[in-house]
mmCIF file of C-alpha atoms and ligand atoms in Angstrom:
data_model
loop_
_atom_site.group_PDB
_atom_site.id
_atom_site.type_symbol
_atom_site.label_atom_id
_atom_site.label_comp_id
_atom_site.label_asym_id
_atom_site.label_seq_id
_atom_site.Cartn_x
_atom_site.Cartn_y
_atom_site.Cartn_z
ATOM 1 C CA MET A 768 2.585 -18.696 0.795
ATOM 2 C CA GLU A 769 2.709 -15.114 -0.569
ATOM 3 C CA SER A 770 -0.057 -12.614 -0.081
ATOM 4 C CA ILE A 771 -1.007 -9.310 -1.724
ATOM 5 C CA VAL A 772 -2.256 -6.197 0.067
ATOM 6 C CA LEU A 773 -4.683 -3.755 -1.583
ATOM 7 C CA PHE A 774 -4.125 -0.449 0.153
ATOM 8 C CA GLY A 775 -5.890 2.917 -0.111
ATOM 9 C CA PRO A 776 -8.518 5.237 1.336
ATOM 10 C CA PRO A 777 -12.164 4.227 1.752
ATOM 11 C CA GLY A 778 -13.820 4.209 -1.657
ATOM 12 C CA ALA A 779 -10.509 3.985 -3.572
ATOM 13 C CA GLY A 780 -11.725 0.934 -5.481
ATOM 14 C CA LYS A 781 -10.011 -1.857 -3.519
ATOM 15 C CA GLY A 782 -13.039 -4.153 -3.509
ATOM 16 C CA THR A 783 -13.854 -3.420 -7.155
ATOM 17 C CA GLN A 784 -10.313 -4.271 -8.243
ATOM 18 C CA ALA A 785 -10.033 -7.314 -5.946
ATOM 19 C CA GLN A 786 -13.009 -8.916 -7.698
ATOM 20 C CA ARG A 787 -11.484 -8.228 -11.113
ATOM 21 C CA ILE A 788 -8.002 -9.610 -10.386
ATOM 22 C CA MET A 789 -9.100 -12.634 -8.378
ATOM 23 C CA ASP A 790 -8.987 -14.968 -11.396
ATOM 24 C CA SER A 791 -5.512 -13.816 -12.489
ATOM 25 C CA THR A 792 -3.965 -14.056 -9.034
ATOM 26 C CA GLY A 793 -5.793 -17.220 -7.965
ATOM 27 C CA LEU A 794 -5.883 -15.752 -4.450
ATOM 28 C CA PRO A 795 -9.107 -15.352 -2.456
ATOM 29 C CA GLN A 796 -10.178 -11.834 -1.446
ATOM 30 C CA VAL A 797 -10.012 -11.271 2.302
ATOM 31 C CA SER A 798 -11.879 -8.080 3.209
ATOM 32 C CA THR A 799 -11.876 -7.265 6.921
ATOM 33 C CA GLY A 800 -14.779 -4.868 6.267
ATOM 34 C CA ASP A 801 -16.877 -7.695 4.758
ATOM 35 C CA MET A 802 -15.909 -10.040 7.614
ATOM 36 C CA LEU A 803 -16.914 -7.422 10.188
ATOM 37 C CA ARG A 804 -20.232 -6.723 8.441
ATOM 38 C CA ALA A 805 -20.960 -10.474 8.430
ATOM 39 C CA ALA A 806 -20.184 -10.584 12.180
ATOM 40 C CA VAL A 807 -22.487 -7.600 12.798
ATOM 41 C CA SER A 808 -25.343 -9.261 10.870
ATOM 42 C CA ALA A 809 -24.836 -12.537 12.723
ATOM 43 C CA GLY A 810 -24.793 -10.697 16.068
ATOM 44 C CA THR A 811 -21.601 -12.404 17.273
ATOM 45 C CA PRO A 812 -19.628 -10.878 20.199
ATOM 46 C CA THR A 813 -17.071 -9.577 17.663
ATOM 47 C CA GLY A 814 -19.869 -8.002 15.633
ATOM 48 C CA ILE A 815 -21.439 -6.323 18.669
ATOM 49 C CA GLU A 816 -18.043 -4.898 19.700
ATOM 50 C CA ALA A 817 -17.144 -3.774 16.158
ATOM 51 C CA LYS A 818 -20.455 -2.114 15.301
ATOM 52 C CA LYS A 819 -19.969 0.939 17.545
ATOM 53 C CA TYR A 820 -16.669 1.761 15.867
ATOM 54 C CA MET A 821 -17.950 1.130 12.344
ATOM 55 C CA ASP A 822 -21.035 3.315 12.846
ATOM 56 C CA ALA A 823 -18.786 6.133 14.044
ATOM 57 C CA GLY A 824 -16.349 5.719 11.129
ATOM 58 C CA GLN A 825 -13.510 4.731 13.456
ATOM 59 C CA LEU A 826 -11.128 1.818 13.193
ATOM 60 C CA VAL A 827 -12.041 -1.350 15.075
ATOM 61 C CA PRO A 828 -9.369 -2.189 17.724
ATOM 62 C CA ASP A 829 -6.304 -4.021 16.430
ATOM 63 C CA GLU A 830 -6.775 -7.097 18.692
ATOM 64 C CA VAL A 831 -10.213 -7.763 17.184
ATOM 65 C CA ILE A 832 -8.924 -7.468 13.614
ATOM 66 C CA ILE A 833 -5.771 -9.518 14.187
ATOM 67 C CA ALA A 834 -7.811 -12.338 15.777
ATOM 68 C CA LEU A 835 -10.132 -12.390 12.737
ATOM 69 C CA ILE A 836 -7.198 -12.577 10.324
ATOM 70 C CA LYS A 837 -5.410 -15.317 12.293
ATOM 71 C CA ASP A 838 -8.524 -17.483 12.008
ATOM 72 C CA ARG A 839 -9.182 -16.668 8.354
ATOM 73 C CA ILE A 840 -5.638 -17.531 7.250
ATOM 74 C CA GLN A 841 -6.042 -21.072 8.654
ATOM 75 C CA GLU A 842 -8.769 -21.868 6.143
ATOM 76 C CA ALA A 843 -8.004 -24.244 3.285
ATOM 77 C CA ASP A 844 -8.350 -21.675 0.472
ATOM 78 C CA ALA A 845 -5.603 -19.523 2.024
ATOM 79 C CA VAL A 846 -2.774 -22.064 1.658
ATOM 80 C CA ASN A 847 -1.180 -20.210 -1.275
ATOM 81 C CA GLY A 848 -1.774 -16.770 0.227
ATOM 82 C CA VAL A 849 -4.643 -14.295 0.026
ATOM 83 C CA MET A 850 -5.470 -10.867 -1.350
ATOM 84 C CA PHE A 851 -6.066 -8.547 1.604
ATOM 85 C CA ASP A 852 -8.569 -5.738 1.000
ATOM 86 C CA GLY A 853 -8.649 -3.111 3.754
ATOM 87 C CA PHE A 854 -6.080 -4.837 5.973
ATOM 88 C CA PRO A 855 -3.616 -3.911 7.466
ATOM 89 C CA ARG A 856 -4.767 -0.405 8.438
ATOM 90 C CA THR A 857 -2.359 0.345 11.309
ATOM 91 C CA ILE A 858 1.327 -0.312 12.018
ATOM 92 C CA PRO A 859 0.494 -2.886 14.750
ATOM 93 C CA GLN A 860 -1.708 -4.748 12.234
ATOM 94 C CA ALA A 861 1.144 -4.745 9.699
ATOM 95 C CA GLU A 862 3.553 -6.027 12.344
ATOM 96 C CA ALA A 863 1.149 -8.819 13.257
ATOM 97 C CA LEU A 864 0.722 -9.657 9.569
ATOM 98 C CA SER A 865 4.466 -10.084 9.066
ATOM 99 C CA GLY A 866 4.325 -12.925 11.586
ATOM 100 C CA ILE A 867 1.387 -14.562 9.780
ATOM 101 C CA THR A 868 2.159 -14.516 6.042
ATOM 102 C CA GLU A 869 4.733 -13.178 3.577
ATOM 103 C CA VAL A 870 3.543 -10.114 1.622
ATOM 104 C CA SER A 871 4.889 -9.954 -1.947
ATOM 105 C CA HIS A 872 3.170 -6.770 -3.200
ATOM 106 C CA VAL A 873 1.357 -3.816 -1.682
ATOM 107 C CA ILE A 874 -0.847 -2.149 -4.308
ATOM 108 C CA ALA A 875 -1.679 1.409 -3.219
ATOM 109 C CA ILE A 876 -4.681 2.826 -5.076
ATOM 110 C CA GLU A 877 -4.561 6.630 -4.822
ATOM 111 C CA VAL A 878 -7.676 8.800 -5.114
ATOM 112 C CA PRO A 879 -7.849 12.455 -4.016
ATOM 113 C CA ASP A 880 -9.961 13.170 -0.911
ATOM 114 C CA GLY A 881 -12.283 15.422 -2.927
ATOM 115 C CA LYS A 882 -13.453 12.445 -4.997
ATOM 116 C CA ILE A 883 -14.020 10.068 -2.090
ATOM 117 C CA VAL A 884 -17.341 11.413 -0.793
ATOM 118 C CA GLU A 885 -19.179 11.031 -4.103
ATOM 119 C CA ARG A 886 -17.699 7.582 -4.622
ATOM 120 C CA ILE A 887 -18.868 6.369 -1.235
ATOM 121 C CA CYS A 888 -22.272 8.034 -1.251
ATOM 122 C CA GLY A 889 -23.136 6.430 -4.622
ATOM 123 C CA ARG A 890 -21.922 2.926 -3.763
ATOM 124 C CA TYR A 891 -24.270 -0.082 -3.745
ATOM 125 C CA THR A 892 -23.589 -3.806 -3.832
ATOM 126 C CA CYS A 893 -25.395 -6.908 -5.016
ATOM 127 C CA ALA A 894 -27.061 -8.534 -2.003
ATOM 128 C CA ASP A 895 -26.426 -12.007 -3.453
ATOM 129 C CA CYS A 896 -22.876 -11.977 -4.850
ATOM 130 C CA GLY A 897 -21.340 -8.794 -3.386
ATOM 131 C CA ALA A 898 -20.453 -7.198 -6.765
ATOM 132 C CA VAL A 899 -19.824 -3.465 -6.312
ATOM 133 C CA PHE A 900 -21.617 -0.746 -8.338
ATOM 134 C CA HIS A 901 -22.007 3.033 -8.351
ATOM 135 C CA ASP A 902 -25.081 5.144 -9.151
ATOM 136 C CA SER A 903 -23.260 7.246 -11.760
ATOM 137 C CA PHE A 904 -19.710 5.904 -12.252
ATOM 138 C CA ASN A 905 -20.374 2.178 -12.517
ATOM 139 C CA PRO A 906 -24.096 1.335 -12.727
ATOM 140 C CA THR A 907 -25.449 -2.106 -13.617
ATOM 141 C CA THR A 908 -25.693 -2.572 -17.412
ATOM 142 C CA VAL A 909 -29.383 -3.424 -17.162
ATOM 143 C CA GLU A 910 -31.130 -1.359 -14.508
ATOM 144 C CA GLY A 911 -31.951 -3.392 -11.401
ATOM 145 C CA LYS A 912 -30.052 -6.521 -12.551
ATOM 146 C CA CYS A 913 -26.622 -7.531 -11.230
ATOM 147 C CA ASP A 914 -24.073 -7.926 -14.061
ATOM 148 C CA SER A 915 -22.299 -10.775 -12.262
ATOM 149 C CA CYS A 916 -25.148 -12.992 -11.051
ATOM 150 C CA GLY A 917 -28.398 -11.553 -12.418
ATOM 151 C CA SER A 918 -29.882 -10.876 -8.988
ATOM 152 C CA GLY A 919 -32.287 -7.973 -8.542
ATOM 153 C CA GLN A 920 -31.474 -7.389 -4.867
ATOM 154 C CA PHE A 921 -29.035 -4.646 -3.870
ATOM 155 C CA LYS A 922 -27.944 -3.050 -0.614
ATOM 156 C CA ARG A 923 -26.218 0.047 0.680
ATOM 157 C CA ARG A 924 -23.949 0.206 3.706
ATOM 158 C CA ALA A 925 -25.146 1.976 6.857
ATOM 159 C CA ASP A 926 -21.768 3.757 7.137
ATOM 160 C CA ASP A 927 -21.751 5.044 3.536
ATOM 161 C CA ASN A 928 -23.021 8.521 4.377
ATOM 162 C CA ALA A 929 -21.364 11.942 4.151
ATOM 163 C CA ASP A 930 -20.892 12.313 7.951
ATOM 164 C CA THR A 931 -19.166 9.007 8.539
ATOM 165 C CA VAL A 932 -17.001 9.409 5.441
ATOM 166 C CA MET A 933 -15.184 12.370 6.987
ATOM 167 C CA SER A 934 -14.256 10.325 10.093
ATOM 168 C CA ARG A 935 -13.181 7.418 7.912
ATOM 169 C CA LEU A 936 -10.957 9.703 5.835
ATOM 170 C CA ASN A 937 -9.419 11.133 9.016
ATOM 171 C CA ALA A 938 -8.738 7.638 10.320
ATOM 172 C CA TYR A 939 -7.096 6.826 6.984
ATOM 173 C CA HIS A 940 -4.788 9.854 7.053
ATOM 174 C CA GLU A 941 -3.861 9.537 10.717
ATOM 175 C CA GLN A 942 -3.643 5.797 11.306
ATOM 176 C CA THR A 943 -3.365 4.057 7.933
ATOM 177 C CA SER A 944 -1.311 6.267 5.604
ATOM 178 C CA PRO A 945 1.850 5.985 7.805
ATOM 179 C CA LEU A 946 1.938 2.360 6.639
ATOM 180 C CA ALA A 947 2.891 3.548 3.156
ATOM 181 C CA ASP A 948 6.405 4.440 4.302
ATOM 182 C CA TRP A 949 6.663 1.220 6.250
ATOM 183 C CA TYR A 950 6.020 -0.820 3.082
ATOM 184 C CA ARG A 951 7.961 1.550 0.780
ATOM 185 C CA LEU A 952 11.089 0.808 2.832
ATOM 186 C CA LYS A 953 10.532 -2.878 2.194
ATOM 187 C CA GLY A 954 10.558 -2.201 -1.577
ATOM 188 C CA ILE A 955 7.199 -3.866 -2.277
ATOM 189 C CA PHE A 956 5.028 -0.732 -2.559
ATOM 190 C CA HIS A 957 3.365 0.047 -5.937
ATOM 191 C CA VAL A 958 1.434 3.287 -6.396
ATOM 192 C CA ILE A 959 -1.481 3.176 -8.845
ATOM 193 C CA ASP A 960 -3.495 6.230 -9.937
ATOM 194 C CA GLY A 961 -7.023 5.238 -8.922
ATOM 195 C CA ASP A 962 -8.717 8.312 -10.370
ATOM 196 C CA ARG A 963 -9.194 6.795 -13.828
ATOM 197 C CA GLU A 964 -11.327 4.260 -15.670
ATOM 198 C CA ILE A 965 -11.762 1.010 -13.778
ATOM 199 C CA ASP A 966 -10.278 -1.074 -16.660
ATOM 200 C CA HIS A 967 -7.073 0.994 -16.863
ATOM 201 C CA ILE A 968 -6.496 0.583 -13.149
ATOM 202 C CA THR A 969 -6.955 -3.189 -13.432
ATOM 203 C CA GLU A 970 -4.331 -3.329 -16.229
ATOM 204 C CA ASP A 971 -1.819 -1.365 -14.145
ATOM 205 C CA ILE A 972 -2.370 -3.583 -11.116
ATOM 206 C CA LEU A 973 -1.853 -6.735 -13.178
ATOM 207 C CA SER A 974 1.413 -5.401 -14.593
ATOM 208 C CA ALA A 975 2.634 -4.389 -11.115
ATOM 209 C CA LEU A 976 1.998 -7.971 -9.983
ATOM 210 C CA LYS A 977 4.105 -9.537 -12.771
HETATM 211 P P1 LIG B 1052 -13.120 0.358 -1.504
HETATM 212 O O1 LIG B 1052 -13.217 -1.147 -1.469
HETATM 213 O O2 LIG B 1052 -11.714 0.836 -1.675
HETATM 214 O O3 LIG B 1052 -13.808 1.028 -0.351
HETATM 215 P P2 LIG B 1052 -15.010 0.158 -3.764
HETATM 216 O O4 LIG B 1052 -14.365 -0.810 -4.682
HETATM 217 O O5 LIG B 1052 -16.155 -0.316 -2.958
HETATM 218 O O6 LIG B 1052 -13.886 0.852 -2.820
HETATM 219 O O7 LIG B 1052 -15.451 1.428 -4.649
HETATM 220 C C1 LIG B 1052 -16.155 2.536 -4.070
HETATM 221 C C2 LIG B 1052 -17.212 3.055 -5.056
HETATM 222 O O8 LIG B 1052 -16.548 3.690 -6.162
HETATM 223 C C3 LIG B 1052 -18.092 1.966 -5.657
HETATM 224 O O9 LIG B 1052 -19.391 2.484 -5.817
HETATM 225 C C4 LIG B 1052 -17.439 1.674 -7.024
HETATM 226 O O10 LIG B 1052 -18.383 1.226 -7.996
HETATM 227 C C5 LIG B 1052 -16.859 3.032 -7.395
HETATM 228 N N1 LIG B 1052 -15.586 2.937 -8.143
HETATM 229 C C6 LIG B 1052 -14.608 2.000 -8.021
HETATM 230 N N2 LIG B 1052 -13.575 2.262 -8.856
HETATM 231 C C7 LIG B 1052 -13.901 3.411 -9.520
HETATM 232 C C8 LIG B 1052 -13.249 4.212 -10.528
HETATM 233 N N3 LIG B 1052 -12.037 3.882 -11.001
HETATM 234 N N4 LIG B 1052 -13.887 5.308 -10.979
HETATM 235 C C9 LIG B 1052 -15.126 5.660 -10.498
HETATM 236 N N5 LIG B 1052 -15.781 4.957 -9.543
HETATM 237 C C10 LIG B 1052 -15.191 3.841 -9.065
HETATM 238 P P1 LIG B 1053 -13.874 1.163 3.191
HETATM 239 O O1 LIG B 1053 -12.885 0.549 2.283
HETATM 240 O O2 LIG B 1053 -15.004 1.821 2.477
HETATM 241 O O3 LIG B 1053 -13.273 2.019 4.269
HETATM 242 P P2 LIG B 1053 -14.221 -1.305 4.750
HETATM 243 O O4 LIG B 1053 -15.317 -2.216 4.393
HETATM 244 O O5 LIG B 1053 -12.831 -1.710 4.450
HETATM 245 O O6 LIG B 1053 -14.606 0.066 4.050
HETATM 246 O O7 LIG B 1053 -14.298 -0.949 6.304
HETATM 247 C C1 LIG B 1053 -15.503 -0.539 6.925
HETATM 248 C C2 LIG B 1053 -15.241 -0.286 8.409
HETATM 249 O O8 LIG B 1053 -14.833 -1.521 9.044
HETATM 250 C C3 LIG B 1053 -14.124 0.701 8.715
HETATM 251 O O9 LIG B 1053 -14.589 2.051 8.741
HETATM 252 C C4 LIG B 1053 -13.667 0.217 10.105
HETATM 253 O O10 LIG B 1053 -14.577 0.650 11.110
HETATM 254 C C5 LIG B 1053 -13.798 -1.295 9.992
HETATM 255 N N1 LIG B 1053 -12.561 -1.948 9.508
HETATM 256 C C6 LIG B 1053 -12.408 -2.659 8.355
HETATM 257 N N2 LIG B 1053 -11.157 -3.135 8.245
HETATM 258 C C7 LIG B 1053 -10.491 -2.723 9.357
HETATM 259 C C8 LIG B 1053 -9.156 -2.862 9.824
HETATM 260 N N3 LIG B 1053 -8.227 -3.552 9.124
HETATM 261 N N4 LIG B 1053 -8.834 -2.270 11.005
HETATM 262 C C9 LIG B 1053 -9.726 -1.591 11.729
HETATM 263 N N5 LIG B 1053 -11.004 -1.400 11.339
HETATM 264 C C10 LIG B 1053 -11.394 -1.967 10.163
HETATM 265 ZN ZN1 LIG B 1054 -24.771 -10.301 -8.014
#
């Protein structure tokens, strides 16, 4: 079992790229953000605990995240590995991960801080299939109709606002970016310029995975 990690700041394009490379890798996308949002909507104890951190743009405590991942990795579709999106985000999470699954590649999508706010504030997703769009950079081809599933229902995240973005960027620089060196030392770290056309980034990721 060999997993892939998609690494980068909030709004870098991890989710967008995960959806596009899922067929080529054959690995399911495991987004801790999506799992937490599902827990918040369902009102589970994990969701209630996580919501205060998410609303404030802070990281959810490591124990909560590691417990979620340990459960998720037991599921049948994870037998050949998974594609992590937004996990690990701290050194303790990465240490826990090394005891759970082998990581073959870490794909770091780099986008300058100055571009992150507009990316996040224009983000919306299909309420039915989760496909990710952007008001100006990546709108649906037909207005009001999801390109992937045809649905007309979309949603925006409560934490995708200019105030919370600054806290999320701080959390990234202070707690998550130190992981880059950790993985670079292991020789599995690939840097991809994420400030380009979505298709070009996908091509570069697929060649890094070869
Ligand atoms: P992440 O999962 O890293 O938080 P997303 O994939 O949700 O990021 O992308 C954040 C926003 O930026 C979305 O609205 C998405 O449509 C848009 N986006 C993704 N990749 C690019 C790109 N290469 N150029 C411009 N906008 C992009
Ligand atoms: P983005 O890529 O835009 O930052 P995510 O959906 O990955 O968004 O995460 C949304 C929020 O969920 C984060 O701001 C954080 O509060 C929480 N979260 C997600 N993944 C983790 C993680 N691995 N560790 C701690 N908190 C997390
Ligand atoms: Zn859809």
